[in-house]
Amino acid sequence: MRILSGVQPTGNLHIGNYLGAIRQFVALQNDSANEGYFFVADLHAMTTIRSGSELRENSFKVAADYIALGLDPKRSVLYRQSDVAEVPELAWMLSTVTPMGLLQRGHSYKDKVSRGITPNHGLFAYPVLMAADILIVRADKVPVGRDQKQHLEMTRDIAAAFNQAYGEPILKVPEELILPDVAVVPGIDGQKMSKSYGNTLEIFAPEGELKRRVMSIVTDSTPVSDPKPTRGNTVYTLLKLFTPEAQWPGTRRLFTEGGTGYGEMKKRLLGLVLDTFRDARARREELERDRAYVEEVLRDGRERAATVIGQVMAHCRRVCGLGWV
């Protein structure tokens, strides 16, 4: 089963990215029944990043982060979106059969506009480029969170419209793969952890910065001696996500019995986060010193994906009447 997912290089990876997706990607990759395709979505990121040097650096960071967190170039195909010139070509083909109304209903576009982001055609047509990313490698399934289902539904609609327009089942219509055990991770302010909110705990931040962020988690004013609330408590939720199951009863008693302050609990959380990502952080430092290796991985991924990409594009060009037969 071929699985595809991408990530925009718009910021540093945080624990919400890992618990919400990357951990599951690694598990899927390690299942021999699966063939994982993972890409750095740098073309998508152009809708918000206007600095070439920033985008290039962010793209390296994302690729290195993925490798450090367990995506294995020997088991998965890792590549950079902009290295596949056929993606924007297919996106144009798909745009000619995509109804305006479909794009106007896009939740992601409307959400960004509502948050004050200046709209542009790239944001509006984001679902078409995303459809090209998926369809060009004949992905069987695309991992999505429950709040991302509309994106894949739009891809399915676009693929069906293209197939119907040209009277052939040219493009494989992908299925959704709802990730199991997807954690909703709160940020340091209690909202959902998101780069957009600036409330993240970055996996590869310097230890001092990570400590500062953990210690700044918003808490209530319950006295040290009193039991602490558990519902809606960010420190409680994060501790539960990182504490080994066998140790959780003891950790939970810190809240239910009282006598422990939030400062002590935050120090415990920091230790757990550092322990969880200790090997990944060390590997990430190695990759920072060997940037040529990361670039080699991305080039190799592009070559490994070339066969299926070439087959899809040859078929699409033929039915559309582009080039010589």
mmCIF file with all atom_site columns, C-alpha atoms in Angstrom, residues 94-251:
data_model
loop_
_atom_site.group_PDB
_atom_site.id
_atom_site.type_symbol
_atom_site.label_atom_id
_atom_site.label_alt_id
_atom_site.label_comp_id
_atom_site.label_asym_id
_atom_site.label_entity_id
_atom_site.label_seq_id
_atom_site.pdbx_PDB_ins_code
_atom_site.Cartn_x
_atom_site.Cartn_y
_atom_site.Cartn_z
_atom_site.occupancy
_atom_site.B_iso_or_equiv
_atom_site.pdbx_formal_charge
_atom_site.auth_seq_id
_atom_site.auth_comp_id
_atom_site.auth_asym_id
_atom_site.auth_atom_id
_atom_site.pdbx_PDB_model_num
ATOM 1   C CA . LEU A 1 94  ? -6.293  19.467 -12.824 1.00 0.00 ? 94  LEU A CA 1
ATOM 2   C CA . SER A 1 95  ? -7.170  23.148 -12.475 1.00 0.00 ? 95  SER A CA 1
ATOM 3   C CA . THR A 1 96  ? -8.933  23.046 -15.846 1.00 0.00 ? 96  THR A CA 1
ATOM 4   C CA . VAL A 1 97  ? -11.541 20.620 -14.483 1.00 0.00 ? 97  VAL A CA 1
ATOM 5   C CA . THR A 1 98  ? -11.805 21.990 -10.929 1.00 0.00 ? 98  THR A CA 1
ATOM 6   C CA . PRO A 1 99  ? -15.012 23.965 -10.243 1.00 0.00 ? 99  PRO A CA 1
ATOM 7   C CA . MET A 1 100 ? -14.568 27.367 -8.602  1.00 0.00 ? 100 MET A CA 1
ATOM 8   C CA . GLY A 1 101 ? -17.253 26.464 -6.085  1.00 0.00 ? 101 GLY A CA 1
ATOM 9   C CA . LEU A 1 102 ? -15.186 23.542 -4.816  1.00 0.00 ? 102 LEU A CA 1
ATOM 10  C CA . LEU A 1 103 ? -12.281 25.844 -3.985  1.00 0.00 ? 103 LEU A CA 1
ATOM 11  C CA . GLN A 1 104 ? -14.513 28.523 -2.488  1.00 0.00 ? 104 GLN A CA 1
ATOM 12  C CA . ARG A 1 105 ? -15.800 25.988 0.036   1.00 0.00 ? 105 ARG A CA 1
ATOM 13  C CA . GLY A 1 106 ? -12.307 25.185 1.298   1.00 0.00 ? 106 GLY A CA 1
ATOM 14  C CA . HIS A 1 107 ? -12.169 25.416 5.086   1.00 0.00 ? 107 HIS A CA 1
ATOM 15  C CA . SER A 1 108 ? -8.423  26.059 5.142   1.00 0.00 ? 108 SER A CA 1
ATOM 16  C CA . TYR A 1 109 ? -8.653  29.043 2.793   1.00 0.00 ? 109 TYR A CA 1
ATOM 17  C CA . LYS A 1 110 ? -11.546 30.582 4.685   1.00 0.00 ? 110 LYS A CA 1
ATOM 18  C CA . ASP A 1 111 ? -9.782  30.038 8.008   1.00 0.00 ? 111 ASP A CA 1
ATOM 19  C CA . LYS A 1 112 ? -6.603  31.785 6.849   1.00 0.00 ? 112 LYS A CA 1
ATOM 20  C CA . VAL A 1 113 ? -8.550  34.747 5.491   1.00 0.00 ? 113 VAL A CA 1
ATOM 21  C CA . SER A 1 114 ? -10.505 35.010 8.754   1.00 0.00 ? 114 SER A CA 1
ATOM 22  C CA . ARG A 1 115 ? -7.185  35.210 10.627  1.00 0.00 ? 115 ARG A CA 1
ATOM 23  C CA . GLY A 1 116 ? -6.123  38.219 8.592   1.00 0.00 ? 116 GLY A CA 1
ATOM 24  C CA . ILE A 1 117 ? -3.814  36.503 6.098   1.00 0.00 ? 117 ILE A CA 1
ATOM 25  C CA . THR A 1 118 ? -3.927  38.393 2.799   1.00 0.00 ? 118 THR A CA 1
ATOM 26  C CA . PRO A 1 119 ? -5.520  36.038 0.265   1.00 0.00 ? 119 PRO A CA 1
ATOM 27  C CA . ASN A 1 120 ? -3.704  35.156 -2.939  1.00 0.00 ? 120 ASN A CA 1
ATOM 28  C CA . HIS A 1 121 ? -4.258  32.709 -5.756  1.00 0.00 ? 121 HIS A CA 1
ATOM 29  C CA . GLY A 1 122 ? -1.790  30.246 -4.237  1.00 0.00 ? 122 GLY A CA 1
ATOM 30  C CA . LEU A 1 123 ? -3.837  29.981 -1.054  1.00 0.00 ? 123 LEU A CA 1
ATOM 31  C CA . PHE A 1 124 ? -7.060  29.734 -3.017  1.00 0.00 ? 124 PHE A CA 1
ATOM 32  C CA . ALA A 1 125 ? -5.758  27.029 -5.368  1.00 0.00 ? 125 ALA A CA 1
ATOM 33  C CA . TYR A 1 126 ? -3.913  25.139 -2.620  1.00 0.00 ? 126 TYR A CA 1
ATOM 34  C CA . PRO A 1 127 ? -6.234  22.087 -2.937  1.00 0.00 ? 127 PRO A CA 1
ATOM 35  C CA . VAL A 1 128 ? -5.371  21.701 -6.629  1.00 0.00 ? 128 VAL A CA 1
ATOM 36  C CA . LEU A 1 129 ? -1.628  21.610 -5.995  1.00 0.00 ? 129 LEU A CA 1
ATOM 37  C CA . MET A 1 130 ? -2.232  19.238 -3.105  1.00 0.00 ? 130 MET A CA 1
ATOM 38  C CA . ALA A 1 131 ? -4.259  16.981 -5.398  1.00 0.00 ? 131 ALA A CA 1
ATOM 39  C CA . ALA A 1 132 ? -1.353  16.921 -7.850  1.00 0.00 ? 132 ALA A CA 1
ATOM 40  C CA . ASP A 1 133 ? 1.037   15.932 -5.040  1.00 0.00 ? 133 ASP A CA 1
ATOM 41  C CA . ILE A 1 134 ? -1.139  12.940 -4.205  1.00 0.00 ? 134 ILE A CA 1
ATOM 42  C CA . LEU A 1 135 ? -2.250  11.827 -7.646  1.00 0.00 ? 135 LEU A CA 1
ATOM 43  C CA . ILE A 1 136 ? 1.148   12.024 -9.328  1.00 0.00 ? 136 ILE A CA 1
ATOM 44  C CA . VAL A 1 137 ? 2.508   9.094  -7.291  1.00 0.00 ? 137 VAL A CA 1
ATOM 45  C CA . ARG A 1 138 ? -0.693  7.014  -7.417  1.00 0.00 ? 138 ARG A CA 1
ATOM 46  C CA . ALA A 1 139 ? -1.048  7.067  -3.640  1.00 0.00 ? 139 ALA A CA 1
ATOM 47  C CA . ASP A 1 140 ? -3.399  4.415  -2.282  1.00 0.00 ? 140 ASP A CA 1
ATOM 48  C CA . LYS A 1 141 ? -3.984  6.141  1.041   1.00 0.00 ? 141 LYS A CA 1
ATOM 49  C CA . VAL A 1 142 ? -3.289  9.530  2.557   1.00 0.00 ? 142 VAL A CA 1
ATOM 50  C CA . PRO A 1 143 ? -3.001  9.871  6.355   1.00 0.00 ? 143 PRO A CA 1
ATOM 51  C CA . VAL A 1 144 ? -5.308  12.625 7.591   1.00 0.00 ? 144 VAL A CA 1
ATOM 52  C CA . GLY A 1 145 ? -6.475  13.899 10.934  1.00 0.00 ? 145 GLY A CA 1
ATOM 53  C CA . ARG A 1 146 ? -10.190 14.197 11.510  1.00 0.00 ? 146 ARG A CA 1
ATOM 54  C CA . ASP A 1 147 ? -9.985  17.954 10.933  1.00 0.00 ? 147 ASP A CA 1
ATOM 55  C CA . GLN A 1 148 ? -8.242  17.472 7.568   1.00 0.00 ? 148 GLN A CA 1
ATOM 56  C CA . LYS A 1 149 ? -10.712 15.170 5.859   1.00 0.00 ? 149 LYS A CA 1
ATOM 57  C CA . GLN A 1 150 ? -12.028 17.901 3.551   1.00 0.00 ? 150 GLN A CA 1
ATOM 58  C CA . HIS A 1 151 ? -8.618  18.247 1.894   1.00 0.00 ? 151 HIS A CA 1
ATOM 59  C CA . LEU A 1 152 ? -8.636  14.636 0.755   1.00 0.00 ? 152 LEU A CA 1
ATOM 60  C CA . GLU A 1 153 ? -12.297 14.771 -0.237  1.00 0.00 ? 153 GLU A CA 1
ATOM 61  C CA . MET A 1 154 ? -11.420 17.643 -2.581  1.00 0.00 ? 154 MET A CA 1
ATOM 62  C CA . THR A 1 155 ? -8.584  15.591 -4.081  1.00 0.00 ? 155 THR A CA 1
ATOM 63  C CA . ARG A 1 156 ? -10.978 12.728 -4.691  1.00 0.00 ? 156 ARG A CA 1
ATOM 64  C CA . ASP A 1 157 ? -13.480 15.074 -6.345  1.00 0.00 ? 157 ASP A CA 1
ATOM 65  C CA . ILE A 1 158 ? -10.797 16.585 -8.582  1.00 0.00 ? 158 ILE A CA 1
ATOM 66  C CA . ALA A 1 159 ? -9.471  13.162 -9.625  1.00 0.00 ? 159 ALA A CA 1
ATOM 67  C CA . ALA A 1 160 ? -12.984 11.950 -10.425 1.00 0.00 ? 160 ALA A CA 1
ATOM 68  C CA . ALA A 1 161 ? -13.685 15.102 -12.460 1.00 0.00 ? 161 ALA A CA 1
ATOM 69  C CA . PHE A 1 162 ? -10.492 14.613 -14.495 1.00 0.00 ? 162 PHE A CA 1
ATOM 70  C CA . ASN A 1 163 ? -11.228 10.952 -15.150 1.00 0.00 ? 163 ASN A CA 1
ATOM 71  C CA . GLN A 1 164 ? -14.778 11.766 -16.199 1.00 0.00 ? 164 GLN A CA 1
ATOM 72  C CA . ALA A 1 165 ? -13.689 14.636 -18.454 1.00 0.00 ? 165 ALA A CA 1
ATOM 73  C CA . TYR A 1 166 ? -11.338 12.394 -20.439 1.00 0.00 ? 166 TYR A CA 1
ATOM 74  C CA . GLY A 1 167 ? -13.370 9.211  -20.244 1.00 0.00 ? 167 GLY A CA 1
ATOM 75  C CA . GLU A 1 168 ? -10.666 7.046  -18.696 1.00 0.00 ? 168 GLU A CA 1
ATOM 76  C CA . PRO A 1 169 ? -9.699  5.983  -15.151 1.00 0.00 ? 169 PRO A CA 1
ATOM 77  C CA . ILE A 1 170 ? -6.393  7.805  -15.557 1.00 0.00 ? 170 ILE A CA 1
ATOM 78  C CA . LEU A 1 171 ? -5.856  8.937  -11.990 1.00 0.00 ? 171 LEU A CA 1
ATOM 79  C CA . LYS A 1 172 ? -6.103  6.654  -8.973  1.00 0.00 ? 172 LYS A CA 1
ATOM 80  C CA . VAL A 1 173 ? -8.679  8.003  -6.520  1.00 0.00 ? 173 VAL A CA 1
ATOM 81  C CA . PRO A 1 174 ? -7.004  7.778  -3.089  1.00 0.00 ? 174 PRO A CA 1
ATOM 82  C CA . GLU A 1 175 ? -8.585  6.661  0.155   1.00 0.00 ? 175 GLU A CA 1
ATOM 83  C CA . GLU A 1 176 ? -8.235  8.341  3.513   1.00 0.00 ? 176 GLU A CA 1
ATOM 84  C CA . LEU A 1 177 ? -6.230  6.783  6.293   1.00 0.00 ? 177 LEU A CA 1
ATOM 85  C CA . ILE A 1 178 ? -7.425  8.100  9.639   1.00 0.00 ? 178 ILE A CA 1
ATOM 86  C CA . LEU A 1 179 ? -4.393  7.901  11.885  1.00 0.00 ? 179 LEU A CA 1
ATOM 87  C CA . PRO A 1 180 ? -4.882  5.866  15.073  1.00 0.00 ? 180 PRO A CA 1
ATOM 88  C CA . ASP A 1 181 ? -3.941  7.272  18.448  1.00 0.00 ? 181 ASP A CA 1
ATOM 89  C CA . VAL A 1 182 ? -3.750  10.845 17.185  1.00 0.00 ? 182 VAL A CA 1
ATOM 90  C CA . ALA A 1 183 ? -3.223  13.054 20.208  1.00 0.00 ? 183 ALA A CA 1
ATOM 91  C CA . VAL A 1 184 ? -4.636  16.557 20.426  1.00 0.00 ? 184 VAL A CA 1
ATOM 92  C CA . VAL A 1 185 ? -1.687  18.295 22.030  1.00 0.00 ? 185 VAL A CA 1
ATOM 93  C CA . PRO A 1 186 ? -2.225  21.539 23.957  1.00 0.00 ? 186 PRO A CA 1
ATOM 94  C CA . GLY A 1 187 ? 0.226   24.395 23.566  1.00 0.00 ? 187 GLY A CA 1
ATOM 95  C CA . ILE A 1 188 ? 1.791   26.345 26.391  1.00 0.00 ? 188 ILE A CA 1
ATOM 96  C CA . ASP A 1 189 ? -1.226  28.694 26.452  1.00 0.00 ? 189 ASP A CA 1
ATOM 97  C CA . GLY A 1 190 ? -3.792  25.879 26.609  1.00 0.00 ? 190 GLY A CA 1
ATOM 98  C CA . GLN A 1 191 ? -4.954  26.197 22.998  1.00 0.00 ? 191 GLN A CA 1
ATOM 99  C CA . LYS A 1 192 ? -4.207  23.477 20.455  1.00 0.00 ? 192 LYS A CA 1
ATOM 100 C CA . MET A 1 193 ? -0.470  23.481 19.804  1.00 0.00 ? 193 MET A CA 1
ATOM 101 C CA . SER A 1 194 ? 0.163   25.255 16.511  1.00 0.00 ? 194 SER A CA 1
ATOM 102 C CA . LYS A 1 195 ? 2.881   27.301 14.843  1.00 0.00 ? 195 LYS A CA 1
ATOM 103 C CA . SER A 1 196 ? 0.153   29.813 14.005  1.00 0.00 ? 196 SER A CA 1
ATOM 104 C CA . TYR A 1 197 ? -0.484  30.475 17.705  1.00 0.00 ? 197 TYR A CA 1
ATOM 105 C CA . GLY A 1 198 ? 3.175   30.661 18.714  1.00 0.00 ? 198 GLY A CA 1
ATOM 106 C CA . ASN A 1 199 ? 2.505   28.252 21.591  1.00 0.00 ? 199 ASN A CA 1
ATOM 107 C CA . THR A 1 200 ? 4.703   25.314 20.626  1.00 0.00 ? 200 THR A CA 1
ATOM 108 C CA . LEU A 1 201 ? 7.351   23.195 22.313  1.00 0.00 ? 201 LEU A CA 1
ATOM 109 C CA . GLU A 1 202 ? 9.901   22.636 19.549  1.00 0.00 ? 202 GLU A CA 1
ATOM 110 C CA . ILE A 1 203 ? 11.509  19.215 19.524  1.00 0.00 ? 203 ILE A CA 1
ATOM 111 C CA . PHE A 1 204 ? 14.959  20.413 18.488  1.00 0.00 ? 204 PHE A CA 1
ATOM 112 C CA . ALA A 1 205 ? 15.089  23.725 20.343  1.00 0.00 ? 205 ALA A CA 1
ATOM 113 C CA . PRO A 1 206 ? 18.190  24.308 22.490  1.00 0.00 ? 206 PRO A CA 1
ATOM 114 C CA . GLU A 1 207 ? 17.680  22.792 25.927  1.00 0.00 ? 207 GLU A CA 1
ATOM 115 C CA . GLY A 1 208 ? 17.638  26.190 27.607  1.00 0.00 ? 208 GLY A CA 1
ATOM 116 C CA . GLU A 1 209 ? 14.940  27.485 25.277  1.00 0.00 ? 209 GLU A CA 1
ATOM 117 C CA . LEU A 1 210 ? 12.882  24.328 25.710  1.00 0.00 ? 210 LEU A CA 1
ATOM 118 C CA . LYS A 1 211 ? 13.130  24.691 29.486  1.00 0.00 ? 211 LYS A CA 1
ATOM 119 C CA . ARG A 1 212 ? 12.000  28.309 29.290  1.00 0.00 ? 212 ARG A CA 1
ATOM 120 C CA . ARG A 1 213 ? 8.977   27.334 27.206  1.00 0.00 ? 213 ARG A CA 1
ATOM 121 C CA . VAL A 1 214 ? 7.974   24.444 29.472  1.00 0.00 ? 214 VAL A CA 1
ATOM 122 C CA . MET A 1 215 ? 8.263   26.592 32.589  1.00 0.00 ? 215 MET A CA 1
ATOM 123 C CA . SER A 1 216 ? 6.042   29.242 30.946  1.00 0.00 ? 216 SER A CA 1
ATOM 124 C CA . ILE A 1 217 ? 3.073   26.868 30.498  1.00 0.00 ? 217 ILE A CA 1
ATOM 125 C CA . VAL A 1 218 ? -0.041  28.651 31.720  1.00 0.00 ? 218 VAL A CA 1
ATOM 126 C CA . THR A 1 219 ? -1.469  27.170 34.941  1.00 0.00 ? 219 THR A CA 1
ATOM 127 C CA . ASP A 1 220 ? -4.168  27.995 37.474  1.00 0.00 ? 220 ASP A CA 1
ATOM 128 C CA . SER A 1 221 ? -3.514  29.506 40.904  1.00 0.00 ? 221 SER A CA 1
ATOM 129 C CA . THR A 1 222 ? -4.298  26.441 43.033  1.00 0.00 ? 222 THR A CA 1
ATOM 130 C CA . PRO A 1 223 ? -2.118  26.444 46.180  1.00 0.00 ? 223 PRO A CA 1
ATOM 131 C CA . VAL A 1 224 ? 0.716   23.911 46.335  1.00 0.00 ? 224 VAL A CA 1
ATOM 132 C CA . SER A 1 225 ? -0.930  21.999 49.179  1.00 0.00 ? 225 SER A CA 1
ATOM 133 C CA . ASP A 1 226 ? -4.256  21.522 47.376  1.00 0.00 ? 226 ASP A CA 1
ATOM 134 C CA . PRO A 1 227 ? -5.234  18.918 44.747  1.00 0.00 ? 227 PRO A CA 1
ATOM 135 C CA . LYS A 1 228 ? -4.961  20.280 41.221  1.00 0.00 ? 228 LYS A CA 1
ATOM 136 C CA . PRO A 1 229 ? -7.684  20.136 38.561  1.00 0.00 ? 229 PRO A CA 1
ATOM 137 C CA . THR A 1 230 ? -7.111  17.614 35.785  1.00 0.00 ? 230 THR A CA 1
ATOM 138 C CA . ARG A 1 231 ? -9.728  18.646 33.239  1.00 0.00 ? 231 ARG A CA 1
ATOM 139 C CA . GLY A 1 232 ? -8.383  21.315 30.904  1.00 0.00 ? 232 GLY A CA 1
ATOM 140 C CA . ASN A 1 233 ? -5.033  21.296 32.693  1.00 0.00 ? 233 ASN A CA 1
ATOM 141 C CA . THR A 1 234 ? -2.209  21.644 30.146  1.00 0.00 ? 234 THR A CA 1
ATOM 142 C CA . VAL A 1 235 ? 0.527   20.335 32.451  1.00 0.00 ? 235 VAL A CA 1
ATOM 143 C CA . TYR A 1 236 ? -1.593  17.290 33.324  1.00 0.00 ? 236 TYR A CA 1
ATOM 144 C CA . THR A 1 237 ? -2.362  16.565 29.665  1.00 0.00 ? 237 THR A CA 1
ATOM 145 C CA . LEU A 1 238 ? 1.261   16.840 28.554  1.00 0.00 ? 238 LEU A CA 1
ATOM 146 C CA . LEU A 1 239 ? 2.504   14.707 31.429  1.00 0.00 ? 239 LEU A CA 1
ATOM 147 C CA . LYS A 1 240 ? -0.013  12.023 30.509  1.00 0.00 ? 240 LYS A CA 1
ATOM 148 C CA . LEU A 1 241 ? 1.225   12.049 26.907  1.00 0.00 ? 241 LEU A CA 1
ATOM 149 C CA . PHE A 1 242 ? 4.876   11.588 27.896  1.00 0.00 ? 242 PHE A CA 1
ATOM 150 C CA . THR A 1 243 ? 4.769   9.513  31.090  1.00 0.00 ? 243 THR A CA 1
ATOM 151 C CA . PRO A 1 244 ? 5.297   5.737  30.637  1.00 0.00 ? 244 PRO A CA 1
ATOM 152 C CA . GLU A 1 245 ? 2.080   3.869  31.372  1.00 0.00 ? 245 GLU A CA 1
ATOM 153 C CA . ALA A 1 246 ? 3.515   2.022  34.386  1.00 0.00 ? 246 ALA A CA 1
ATOM 154 C CA . GLN A 1 247 ? 4.509   5.318  36.009  1.00 0.00 ? 247 GLN A CA 1
ATOM 155 C CA . TRP A 1 248 ? 1.288   7.184  35.307  1.00 0.00 ? 248 TRP A CA 1
ATOM 156 C CA . PRO A 1 249 ? -0.644  6.275  38.501  1.00 0.00 ? 249 PRO A CA 1
ATOM 157 C CA . GLY A 1 250 ? 2.084   7.849  40.630  1.00 0.00 ? 250 GLY A CA 1
ATOM 158 C CA . THR A 1 251 ? 2.230   10.944 38.452  1.00 0.00 ? 251 THR A CA 1
#
